[in-house]
Amino acid sequence: MAISFRTLLGFLFAFALFLASSSTDGAFDVRRHLSTVTRYDIAREAIDGVSSSSAIPDGCRPIHLNLVARHGARAPTKKRIKELDRLTFRLEALLNGAKQKEKEDALQKIPAWLWGWQSPWRGRQKGGELISKGEVELYQLGIRVRERFPRLFDDEYHPDIYRIMATQVPRASASAVAFGMGLFSGKGSLGPGKHRSFSVISENRASDIHLRFFDTCQTYKEYRISKEPEVEKMKEPVLDQIASSLISRYHLNFTQQDVASLWFLCKQEASLLDITNQACGLFDPSEVFLLEWTDDLEGFLLKGYGKSVNYRMGVPLLKDVVLAMEQAITVKEDNAASEFPEKARLRFAHAETVVPFTCLLGLFLDGSEFEQIQREQPLSLPPKPPLKRNWRGNVVAPFAGNNMLVLYECPSNASNSGVSSGVQRSKYFVQVLHNEIPVSLPGCSQKDFCPFEVFKERIVNPHLKHDFNSVCFVKSELSETNLPLQKPSSFIGKLSTFLDRFFPRKDTNLHIKNGKNEL
């Protein structure tokens, strides 16, 4: 039986409160409160058993699957590794200051792990790569998808039947490979696992408007640069409050920046290394809830429903998903048995891809909020704990978080007869699975099994009045092609633009001033 997001997230909130006071070993498990740094297996634990697969009407069978997935768990990026290196020196300075000023009984309140602490990633020159836990996340997801939809994946592999796409960022393409190894395991002749080779397609990073629209949309980049200081300002009272608590608790003169860096360390240790008694141990559960909320607030404002450009720049991806389904229907209706019908279009990208696409579908909204989005009205911010909220990063986009849109062909029924001279011999429905759970759609009267035409009319079409260029280059003179490039005013400008498309500069992906990295 399918459940609505409101019901699902209400359950998750109650479940999270239960877990805050107890888990299997009687202790609070911070790994469930790491926003978008949450591992997929941890995120799934909270919803396992909440909903089984929706009851699909008799005779209906899947004919096409669209997947939009985030990469799996990854190492800290190079910039973040440097931040942790700086934290090493900062903690050393705080401890030295405490030794000079504090008495012995005060020093004993300082956690032992802080003395001589070194970053687990110290000395590393590179980062951001998919780690072994992330490989397993995608490999197992591939196996589960094949087991869930055996009829979709019973054909011999062909790149026209199973299209696999990823961004040119290595952790995304590596995730695609791990997923494909699980999906096609046992179907080849390579090694003991009988693996087989398969292709992964990537677009140029400088012009990828399907999976890296956040990096090619000028309006979004300008919005994010202007909005980030405001977001940081909104987080300051929480960081200030927690810094004061830590100073009182440990007699170390922590600043807001120290709290932010220690929270980042907590998330990395807990998610990647399963270490929860060091940096995470500095915070009590109520402080973790607040820090998690600041991350969710940032995701809402800079990637989610906080501004329409955040998700409307993803319209090319939405169009591509619908086009794939329409093509599958056309093949069916034309009885094109000689063709190789595409059965799955599988995409691997980033949180900045998955979150906007989730918003385009209207997920994590109730009916009234969905109407607000349709009218282009802003939504209220996610409420601060202890109030419950629908928008939770650990559910919206954990590592390997994903949306699957499954197109079903159902038998004709009496209500379909006589609709027109070209009566369809079958009916088509769309089911949306978020992190493998079927979800009801506010745009489809809270149904989770939505007629394809209704899905297009009520959920997709309202977004199609906004194309990529109109959203992303409102103030720019557009090129004659439909690529996201401004029209240069001189020969030199044209030459520079042409070279940038095929030989992007090293700073092409630094889409915000302070160098924040995509997730």
Short mmCIF file of C-alpha atoms in Angstrom, two decimals, residues 36-492:
data_model
loop_
_atom_site.label_atom_id
_atom_site.label_comp_id
_atom_site.label_asym_id
_atom_site.label_seq_id
_atom_site.Cartn_x
_atom_site.Cartn_y
_atom_site.Cartn_z
CA THR A 36 22.50 15.12 2.94
CA VAL A 37 25.65 13.46 4.32
CA THR A 38 23.54 10.51 5.50
CA ARG A 39 24.49 7.14 4.04
CA TYR A 40 21.81 5.43 1.99
CA ASP A 41 21.64 2.33 4.17
CA ILE A 42 21.05 4.50 7.25
CA ALA A 43 18.39 6.56 5.44
CA ARG A 44 16.60 3.40 4.30
CA GLU A 45 16.56 1.90 7.80
CA ALA A 46 14.12 4.58 8.91
CA ILE A 47 11.62 3.73 6.18
CA ASP A 48 12.04 -0.04 5.79
CA GLY A 49 8.71 -1.63 6.55
CA VAL A 50 6.81 1.67 6.44
CA SER A 51 5.42 0.95 2.98
CA SER A 52 5.53 -2.03 0.72
CA SER A 53 5.27 -1.72 -3.03
CA SER A 54 2.06 -0.04 -4.12
CA ALA A 55 -0.74 -2.34 -5.24
CA ILE A 56 -0.40 -2.31 -9.02
CA PRO A 57 -3.70 -3.10 -10.81
CA ASP A 58 -3.95 -6.57 -12.30
CA GLY A 59 -2.62 -6.83 -15.81
CA CYS A 60 -0.43 -3.72 -15.59
CA ARG A 61 3.23 -4.19 -16.36
CA PRO A 62 6.22 -1.84 -16.42
CA ILE A 63 7.55 -0.92 -19.85
CA HIS A 64 10.06 1.82 -19.04
CA LEU A 65 12.04 3.14 -16.08
CA ASN A 66 13.65 6.55 -15.57
CA LEU A 67 16.20 6.85 -12.76
CA VAL A 68 17.74 10.07 -11.46
CA ALA A 69 20.24 9.20 -8.72
CA ARG A 70 22.84 10.95 -6.62
CA HIS A 71 26.33 9.50 -6.39
CA GLY A 72 27.17 7.32 -3.41
CA ALA A 73 29.13 8.17 -0.26
CA ARG A 74 32.29 10.06 -1.11
CA ALA A 75 35.43 11.36 0.56
CA PRO A 76 35.70 15.02 1.61
CA THR A 77 36.69 17.34 -1.21
CA LYS A 78 40.12 18.91 -1.42
CA LYS A 79 38.80 22.21 -0.03
CA ARG A 80 37.16 20.46 2.92
CA ILE A 81 40.31 18.43 3.61
CA LYS A 82 42.17 21.72 3.98
CA GLU A 83 39.47 22.96 6.37
CA LEU A 84 40.01 19.89 8.55
CA ASP A 85 43.77 20.48 8.43
CA ARG A 86 43.16 24.00 9.71
CA LEU A 87 40.90 22.58 12.41
CA THR A 88 43.85 20.48 13.64
CA PHE A 89 45.89 23.62 14.31
CA ARG A 90 42.90 25.47 15.74
CA LEU A 91 42.17 22.71 18.27
CA GLU A 92 45.83 22.59 19.23
CA ALA A 93 45.76 26.33 19.90
CA LEU A 94 42.58 26.04 21.99
CA LEU A 95 44.06 23.22 24.07
CA ASN A 96 47.33 25.06 24.64
CA GLY A 97 45.37 28.10 25.77
CA ALA A 98 43.32 25.98 28.14
CA LYS A 99 46.43 24.39 29.66
CA GLN A 100 47.78 27.84 30.49
CA LYS A 101 44.56 29.26 31.95
CA GLU A 102 42.46 26.41 33.31
CA LYS A 103 42.81 24.39 36.46
CA GLU A 104 43.24 20.63 36.46
CA ASP A 105 39.58 19.90 37.21
CA ALA A 106 38.53 22.04 34.22
CA LEU A 107 41.00 20.28 31.93
CA GLN A 108 39.49 16.95 32.86
CA LYS A 109 36.22 18.06 31.22
CA ILE A 110 37.95 18.19 27.84
CA PRO A 111 37.31 14.99 25.84
CA ALA A 112 40.46 12.86 25.68
CA TRP A 113 40.30 12.43 21.88
CA LEU A 114 40.94 16.15 21.34
CA TRP A 115 44.48 15.90 22.70
CA GLY A 116 46.73 15.26 19.73
CA TRP A 117 43.86 14.81 17.27
CA GLN A 118 44.80 14.67 13.59
CA SER A 119 42.46 14.67 10.62
CA PRO A 120 41.96 11.17 9.17
CA TRP A 121 42.46 12.79 5.74
CA ARG A 122 45.60 14.78 6.64
CA GLY A 123 48.21 15.07 3.93
CA ARG A 124 45.84 14.06 1.13
CA GLN A 125 46.15 16.19 -1.98
CA LYS A 126 42.97 15.04 -3.66
CA GLY A 127 39.44 14.27 -2.50
CA GLY A 128 35.79 13.92 -3.43
CA GLU A 129 36.11 10.42 -4.86
CA LEU A 130 33.55 7.66 -4.40
CA ILE A 131 34.57 5.52 -1.42
CA SER A 132 34.00 1.80 -1.00
CA LYS A 133 30.80 2.37 1.02
CA GLY A 134 29.49 4.46 -1.88
CA GLU A 135 30.34 1.72 -4.38
CA VAL A 136 28.37 -0.78 -2.32
CA GLU A 137 25.39 1.62 -2.09
CA LEU A 138 25.06 1.83 -5.87
CA TYR A 139 25.96 -1.80 -6.54
CA GLN A 140 23.24 -3.03 -4.20
CA LEU A 141 20.76 -0.49 -5.60
CA GLY A 142 21.39 -1.93 -9.06
CA ILE A 143 20.70 -5.45 -7.81
CA ARG A 144 17.47 -4.39 -6.07
CA VAL A 145 16.20 -2.52 -9.15
CA ARG A 146 16.72 -5.59 -11.32
CA GLU A 147 15.00 -7.84 -8.76
CA ARG A 148 12.07 -5.44 -8.46
CA PHE A 149 11.54 -5.07 -12.22
CA PRO A 150 12.73 -8.37 -13.71
CA ARG A 151 10.72 -7.96 -16.94
CA LEU A 152 12.42 -4.64 -17.66
CA PHE A 153 15.87 -6.13 -17.35
CA ASP A 154 15.44 -9.51 -18.98
CA ASP A 155 16.88 -8.39 -22.34
CA GLU A 156 20.46 -8.83 -23.41
CA TYR A 157 22.33 -5.59 -22.70
CA HIS A 158 22.40 -3.07 -25.51
CA PRO A 159 23.21 0.65 -25.07
CA ASP A 160 20.05 1.61 -26.95
CA ILE A 161 17.90 -0.48 -24.59
CA TYR A 162 19.59 0.54 -21.33
CA ARG A 163 21.02 4.06 -21.54
CA ILE A 164 23.35 4.93 -18.68
CA MET A 165 24.40 8.55 -18.24
CA ALA A 166 26.54 10.39 -15.70
CA THR A 167 28.17 13.76 -15.25
CA GLN A 168 31.87 14.06 -15.98
CA VAL A 169 32.61 14.31 -12.25
CA PRO A 170 34.40 11.04 -11.38
CA ARG A 171 32.26 10.16 -8.33
CA ALA A 172 29.12 10.30 -10.50
CA SER A 173 30.51 8.18 -13.32
CA ALA A 174 32.00 5.73 -10.80
CA SER A 175 28.54 5.46 -9.22
CA ALA A 176 27.08 4.65 -12.64
CA VAL A 177 29.66 1.89 -13.07
CA ALA A 178 28.94 0.43 -9.61
CA PHE A 179 25.20 0.49 -10.31
CA GLY A 180 25.68 -1.15 -13.71
CA MET A 181 27.83 -3.89 -12.19
CA GLY A 182 24.98 -4.74 -9.84
CA LEU A 183 22.29 -4.39 -12.50
CA PHE A 184 24.04 -6.69 -15.00
CA SER A 185 25.83 -9.00 -12.55
CA GLY A 186 25.74 -12.61 -13.68
CA LYS A 187 24.78 -11.61 -17.24
CA GLY A 188 28.25 -11.56 -18.76
CA SER A 189 31.42 -13.63 -18.91
CA LEU A 190 33.96 -11.47 -17.07
CA GLY A 191 35.49 -12.92 -13.91
CA PRO A 192 33.89 -15.06 -11.19
CA GLY A 193 30.94 -12.65 -10.93
CA LYS A 194 30.20 -13.06 -14.66
CA HIS A 195 30.15 -9.30 -15.15
CA ARG A 196 29.82 -7.62 -18.50
CA SER A 197 30.97 -4.32 -19.95
CA PHE A 198 28.53 -1.48 -20.59
CA SER A 199 28.77 2.12 -21.72
CA VAL A 200 28.34 5.26 -19.62
CA ILE A 201 27.66 8.49 -21.52
CA SER A 202 28.67 11.94 -20.30
CA GLU A 203 28.06 15.41 -21.68
CA ASN A 204 30.69 18.14 -21.61
CA ARG A 205 30.74 19.77 -18.17
CA ALA A 206 30.59 23.25 -19.71
CA SER A 207 27.34 22.60 -21.59
CA ASP A 208 25.54 19.86 -19.66
CA ILE A 209 22.04 21.26 -19.14
CA HIS A 210 20.49 17.89 -18.24
CA LEU A 211 22.53 16.74 -15.24
CA ARG A 212 24.70 19.78 -14.38
CA PHE A 213 22.21 22.56 -15.03
CA PHE A 214 23.24 24.11 -11.71
CA ASP A 215 26.67 24.76 -13.20
CA THR A 216 25.48 26.15 -16.54
CA CYS A 217 22.62 28.37 -15.34
CA GLN A 218 23.88 31.93 -14.93
CA THR A 219 20.77 33.18 -13.12
CA TYR A 220 21.09 30.42 -10.54
CA LYS A 221 24.78 31.07 -9.97
CA GLU A 222 24.08 34.76 -9.40
CA TYR A 223 21.18 33.94 -7.06
CA ARG A 224 23.30 31.56 -5.03
CA ILE A 225 26.16 34.03 -4.67
CA SER A 226 23.74 36.72 -3.46
CA LYS A 227 21.75 34.40 -1.18
CA GLU A 228 24.55 32.60 0.64
CA PRO A 229 25.46 35.48 2.99
CA GLU A 230 21.80 35.68 4.04
CA VAL A 231 21.70 31.93 4.67
CA GLU A 232 24.85 32.11 6.77
CA LYS A 233 23.28 34.96 8.74
CA MET A 234 20.22 32.82 9.45
CA LYS A 235 22.44 30.04 10.79
CA GLU A 236 24.47 32.32 13.09
CA PRO A 237 22.09 32.30 16.10
CA VAL A 238 22.19 28.49 16.21
CA LEU A 239 25.98 28.39 15.88
CA ASP A 240 26.29 31.11 18.51
CA GLN A 241 23.98 29.29 20.92
CA ILE A 242 25.86 26.01 20.53
CA ALA A 243 29.26 27.70 20.80
CA SER A 244 28.20 29.15 24.15
CA SER A 245 27.06 25.72 25.32
CA LEU A 246 30.34 24.11 24.28
CA ILE A 247 32.37 26.79 26.02
CA SER A 248 30.42 26.21 29.22
CA ARG A 249 30.69 22.44 28.88
CA TYR A 250 34.35 22.03 27.93
CA HIS A 251 36.00 25.34 28.94
CA LEU A 252 37.37 25.83 25.44
CA ASN A 253 36.81 29.16 23.67
CA PHE A 254 34.93 27.83 20.61
CA THR A 255 33.78 30.27 17.93
CA GLN A 256 30.93 29.96 15.42
CA GLN A 257 33.46 28.81 12.81
CA ASP A 258 34.78 26.18 15.22
CA VAL A 259 31.25 24.82 15.70
CA ALA A 260 30.68 24.72 11.94
CA SER A 261 33.97 22.88 11.35
CA LEU A 262 33.35 20.43 14.19
CA TRP A 263 29.86 19.70 12.84
CA PHE A 264 31.35 19.03 9.42
CA LEU A 265 33.91 16.71 11.04
CA CYS A 266 31.10 14.97 12.93
CA LYS A 267 29.22 14.29 9.70
CA GLN A 268 32.30 12.93 7.94
CA GLU A 269 33.34 10.73 10.86
CA ALA A 270 29.85 9.35 11.46
CA SER A 271 28.87 8.78 7.84
CA LEU A 272 32.14 7.63 6.31
CA LEU A 273 33.98 6.07 9.26
CA ASP A 274 31.15 5.10 11.66
CA ILE A 275 32.87 7.12 14.39
CA THR A 276 30.18 8.73 16.55
CA ASN A 277 31.96 9.27 19.88
CA GLN A 278 34.43 12.00 18.88
CA ALA A 279 33.30 15.18 17.12
CA CYS A 280 29.66 14.07 17.25
CA GLY A 281 30.06 13.35 20.96
CA LEU A 282 30.67 17.04 21.60
CA PHE A 283 27.02 17.81 20.82
CA ASP A 284 23.96 16.66 22.72
CA PRO A 285 20.93 15.41 20.70
CA SER A 286 19.07 18.72 20.85
CA GLU A 287 22.13 20.48 19.39
CA VAL A 288 22.38 17.87 16.65
CA PHE A 289 18.74 18.51 15.74
CA LEU A 290 19.47 22.23 15.43
CA LEU A 291 22.62 21.71 13.35
CA GLU A 292 20.77 19.29 11.10
CA TRP A 293 18.05 21.94 10.66
CA THR A 294 20.63 24.56 9.57
CA ASP A 295 21.83 22.17 6.86
CA ASP A 296 18.25 21.44 5.78
CA LEU A 297 17.47 25.16 5.74
CA GLU A 298 20.46 25.81 3.48
CA GLY A 299 19.41 23.00 1.14
CA PHE A 300 15.83 24.32 1.01
CA LEU A 301 16.93 27.87 0.14
CA LEU A 302 19.84 27.12 -2.21
CA LYS A 303 18.71 23.91 -3.92
CA GLY A 304 15.02 23.36 -3.16
CA TYR A 305 11.73 25.22 -2.92
CA GLY A 306 13.32 28.40 -1.56
CA LYS A 307 13.49 29.97 -5.03
CA SER A 308 11.86 28.86 -8.27
CA VAL A 309 15.10 29.14 -10.26
CA ASN A 310 16.51 26.35 -8.07
CA TYR A 311 14.28 23.78 -9.72
CA ARG A 312 13.08 25.44 -12.92
CA MET A 313 16.62 25.28 -14.29
CA GLY A 314 16.07 21.49 -14.23
CA VAL A 315 13.31 21.63 -16.87
CA PRO A 316 15.59 20.08 -19.57
CA LEU A 317 15.95 17.00 -17.37
CA LEU A 318 12.19 16.82 -16.80
CA LYS A 319 11.62 17.11 -20.55
CA ASP A 320 14.09 14.30 -21.19
CA VAL A 321 12.33 12.03 -18.69
CA VAL A 322 8.93 12.65 -20.29
CA LEU A 323 10.37 12.23 -23.79
CA ALA A 324 11.75 8.82 -22.83
CA MET A 325 8.29 7.74 -21.67
CA GLU A 326 6.57 9.13 -24.76
CA GLN A 327 8.99 7.26 -27.00
CA ALA A 328 8.30 4.02 -25.12
CA ILE A 329 4.55 4.56 -25.62
CA THR A 330 5.02 5.32 -29.33
CA VAL A 331 6.90 2.07 -29.87
CA LYS A 332 4.12 0.19 -28.09
CA GLU A 333 1.31 1.89 -30.00
CA ASP A 334 3.02 1.44 -33.36
CA ASN A 335 3.77 -2.21 -32.60
CA ALA A 336 7.32 -1.58 -33.73
CA ALA A 337 8.51 -5.09 -32.97
CA SER A 338 11.53 -4.68 -35.22
CA GLU A 339 12.87 -1.84 -33.06
CA PHE A 340 14.89 -2.15 -29.88
CA PRO A 341 12.61 -0.30 -27.43
CA GLU A 342 14.49 1.58 -24.75
CA LYS A 343 13.53 0.05 -21.41
CA ALA A 344 15.51 2.21 -18.99
CA ARG A 345 17.24 5.58 -18.91
CA LEU A 346 19.57 5.67 -15.91
CA ARG A 347 21.20 8.92 -14.76
CA PHE A 348 23.83 9.56 -12.06
CA ALA A 349 24.64 13.02 -10.84
CA HIS A 350 24.61 15.14 -7.67
CA ALA A 351 22.39 16.44 -4.89
CA GLU A 352 22.11 19.65 -6.92
CA THR A 353 20.50 17.51 -9.64
CA VAL A 354 18.30 15.22 -7.54
CA VAL A 355 16.88 17.95 -5.26
CA PRO A 356 15.61 20.26 -8.05
CA PHE A 357 14.17 17.27 -9.93
CA THR A 358 12.38 16.19 -6.75
CA CYS A 359 10.89 19.69 -6.52
CA LEU A 360 9.76 19.61 -10.15
CA LEU A 361 7.71 16.52 -9.26
CA GLY A 362 6.15 18.37 -6.32
CA LEU A 363 7.37 15.93 -3.67
CA PHE A 364 7.51 16.83 0.04
CA LEU A 365 4.48 19.10 -0.40
CA ASP A 366 0.88 18.87 0.61
CA GLY A 367 -1.93 19.91 -1.74
CA SER A 368 -2.02 23.57 -0.74
CA GLU A 369 1.75 23.94 -0.99
CA PHE A 370 1.69 22.34 -4.42
CA GLU A 371 -0.85 24.94 -5.52
CA GLN A 372 1.45 27.67 -4.19
CA ILE A 373 4.28 26.35 -6.32
CA GLN A 374 2.01 26.23 -9.36
CA ARG A 375 1.15 29.89 -8.74
CA GLU A 376 4.85 30.67 -8.27
CA GLN A 377 4.32 31.73 -4.67
CA PRO A 378 7.12 31.18 -2.11
CA LEU A 379 6.77 28.52 0.57
CA SER A 380 7.37 28.96 4.27
CA LEU A 381 10.81 27.97 5.55
CA PRO A 382 11.23 24.56 7.20
CA PRO A 383 10.21 25.09 10.85
CA LYS A 384 12.87 24.99 13.51
CA PRO A 385 13.06 22.04 15.93
CA PRO A 386 11.27 20.82 17.94
CA LEU A 387 8.56 21.51 15.33
CA LYS A 388 8.34 18.80 12.67
CA ARG A 389 9.11 19.52 9.03
CA ASN A 390 8.64 17.76 5.70
CA TRP A 391 11.95 18.96 4.29
CA ARG A 392 14.70 16.72 5.68
CA GLY A 393 17.97 16.34 3.81
CA ASN A 394 18.47 12.76 5.00
CA VAL A 395 15.24 11.81 3.20
CA VAL A 396 15.32 14.24 0.25
CA ALA A 397 18.86 13.50 -0.94
CA PRO A 398 21.06 11.18 1.14
CA PHE A 399 24.08 9.64 -0.56
CA ALA A 400 22.72 7.53 -3.46
CA GLY A 401 19.29 9.18 -3.00
CA ASN A 402 17.14 8.68 -6.07
CA ASN A 403 13.84 9.12 -7.89
CA MET A 404 12.51 6.38 -10.16
CA LEU A 405 9.64 7.05 -12.54
CA VAL A 406 8.16 3.78 -13.76
CA LEU A 407 5.88 3.80 -16.79
CA TYR A 408 3.22 1.07 -16.74
CA GLU A 409 1.08 -0.28 -19.56
CA CYS A 410 -2.37 -1.37 -18.36
CA PRO A 411 -5.18 -3.19 -20.21
CA SER A 412 -7.89 -1.13 -21.86
CA ASN A 413 -11.14 -0.76 -19.97
CA ALA A 414 -14.65 0.17 -20.93
CA SER A 415 -14.21 3.81 -19.97
CA ASN A 416 -11.57 4.17 -22.67
CA SER A 417 -13.74 2.97 -25.53
CA GLY A 418 -14.93 5.54 -28.01
CA VAL A 419 -12.63 8.33 -26.79
CA SER A 420 -11.57 9.09 -30.34
CA SER A 421 -11.07 7.46 -33.71
CA GLY A 422 -7.54 6.59 -32.63
CA VAL A 423 -8.54 4.76 -29.50
CA GLN A 424 -5.53 3.54 -27.56
CA ARG A 425 -5.44 -0.17 -26.95
CA SER A 426 -3.84 0.31 -23.57
CA LYS A 427 -3.65 2.80 -20.74
CA TYR A 428 -0.41 4.23 -19.38
CA PHE A 429 0.36 5.19 -15.80
CA VAL A 430 3.34 6.63 -13.97
CA GLN A 431 4.48 5.56 -10.53
CA VAL A 432 7.11 7.63 -8.70
CA LEU A 433 9.44 5.91 -6.25
CA HIS A 434 11.54 8.12 -3.99
CA ASN A 435 14.45 6.20 -2.48
CA GLU A 436 12.59 3.07 -3.64
CA ILE A 437 9.37 3.94 -1.77
CA PRO A 438 6.20 4.61 -3.85
CA VAL A 439 4.90 8.08 -3.05
CA SER A 440 1.64 9.89 -3.71
CA LEU A 441 1.75 12.97 -5.91
CA PRO A 442 0.06 16.22 -4.82
CA GLY A 443 -0.32 17.04 -8.52
CA CYS A 444 -2.25 13.81 -9.09
CA SER A 445 -4.85 14.13 -6.32
CA GLN A 446 -2.49 12.38 -3.89
CA LYS A 447 -2.49 9.22 -6.00
CA ASP A 448 0.69 7.25 -6.41
CA PHE A 449 -0.41 5.52 -9.63
CA CYS A 450 -1.01 8.46 -11.91
CA PRO A 451 -2.43 8.39 -15.46
CA PHE A 452 0.36 9.48 -17.79
CA GLU A 453 -1.71 12.22 -19.41
CA VAL A 454 -2.67 13.59 -15.99
CA PHE A 455 0.97 13.46 -14.94
CA LYS A 456 1.93 15.51 -17.99
CA GLU A 457 -0.96 17.97 -17.72
CA ARG A 458 -0.84 18.75 -14.00
CA ILE A 459 2.77 18.14 -12.99
CA VAL A 460 4.94 18.56 -16.07
CA ASN A 461 3.25 21.07 -18.36
CA PRO A 462 3.07 23.98 -15.85
CA HIS A 463 6.87 23.92 -15.76
CA LEU A 464 7.29 23.81 -19.53
CA LYS A 465 6.36 27.47 -19.94
CA HIS A 466 9.83 28.08 -18.50
CA ASP A 467 12.59 26.88 -20.83
CA PHE A 468 16.24 26.75 -19.79
CA ASN A 469 17.31 29.94 -21.59
CA SER A 470 14.40 32.04 -20.29
CA VAL A 471 15.13 30.90 -16.72
CA CYS A 472 18.91 31.04 -16.81
CA PHE A 473 19.72 33.95 -19.12
CA VAL A 474 16.95 36.43 -18.51
CA LYS A 475 19.24 39.44 -18.86
CA SER A 476 21.51 37.98 -21.52
CA GLU A 477 21.33 38.01 -25.28
CA LEU A 478 21.04 34.33 -26.20
CA SER A 479 22.98 32.53 -28.86
CA GLU A 480 21.11 31.35 -31.94
CA THR A 481 21.51 27.76 -30.77
CA ASN A 482 19.70 26.46 -27.72
CA LEU A 483 22.92 26.02 -25.74
CA PRO A 484 23.34 27.85 -22.42
CA LEU A 485 25.86 30.34 -23.81
CA GLN A 486 25.69 34.10 -24.05
CA LYS A 487 26.14 35.60 -27.49
CA PRO A 488 29.57 37.26 -27.62
CA SER A 489 29.76 40.76 -29.03
CA SER A 490 33.10 40.40 -30.83
CA PHE A 491 35.17 37.89 -32.78
CA ILE A 492 37.49 37.47 -29.79
#
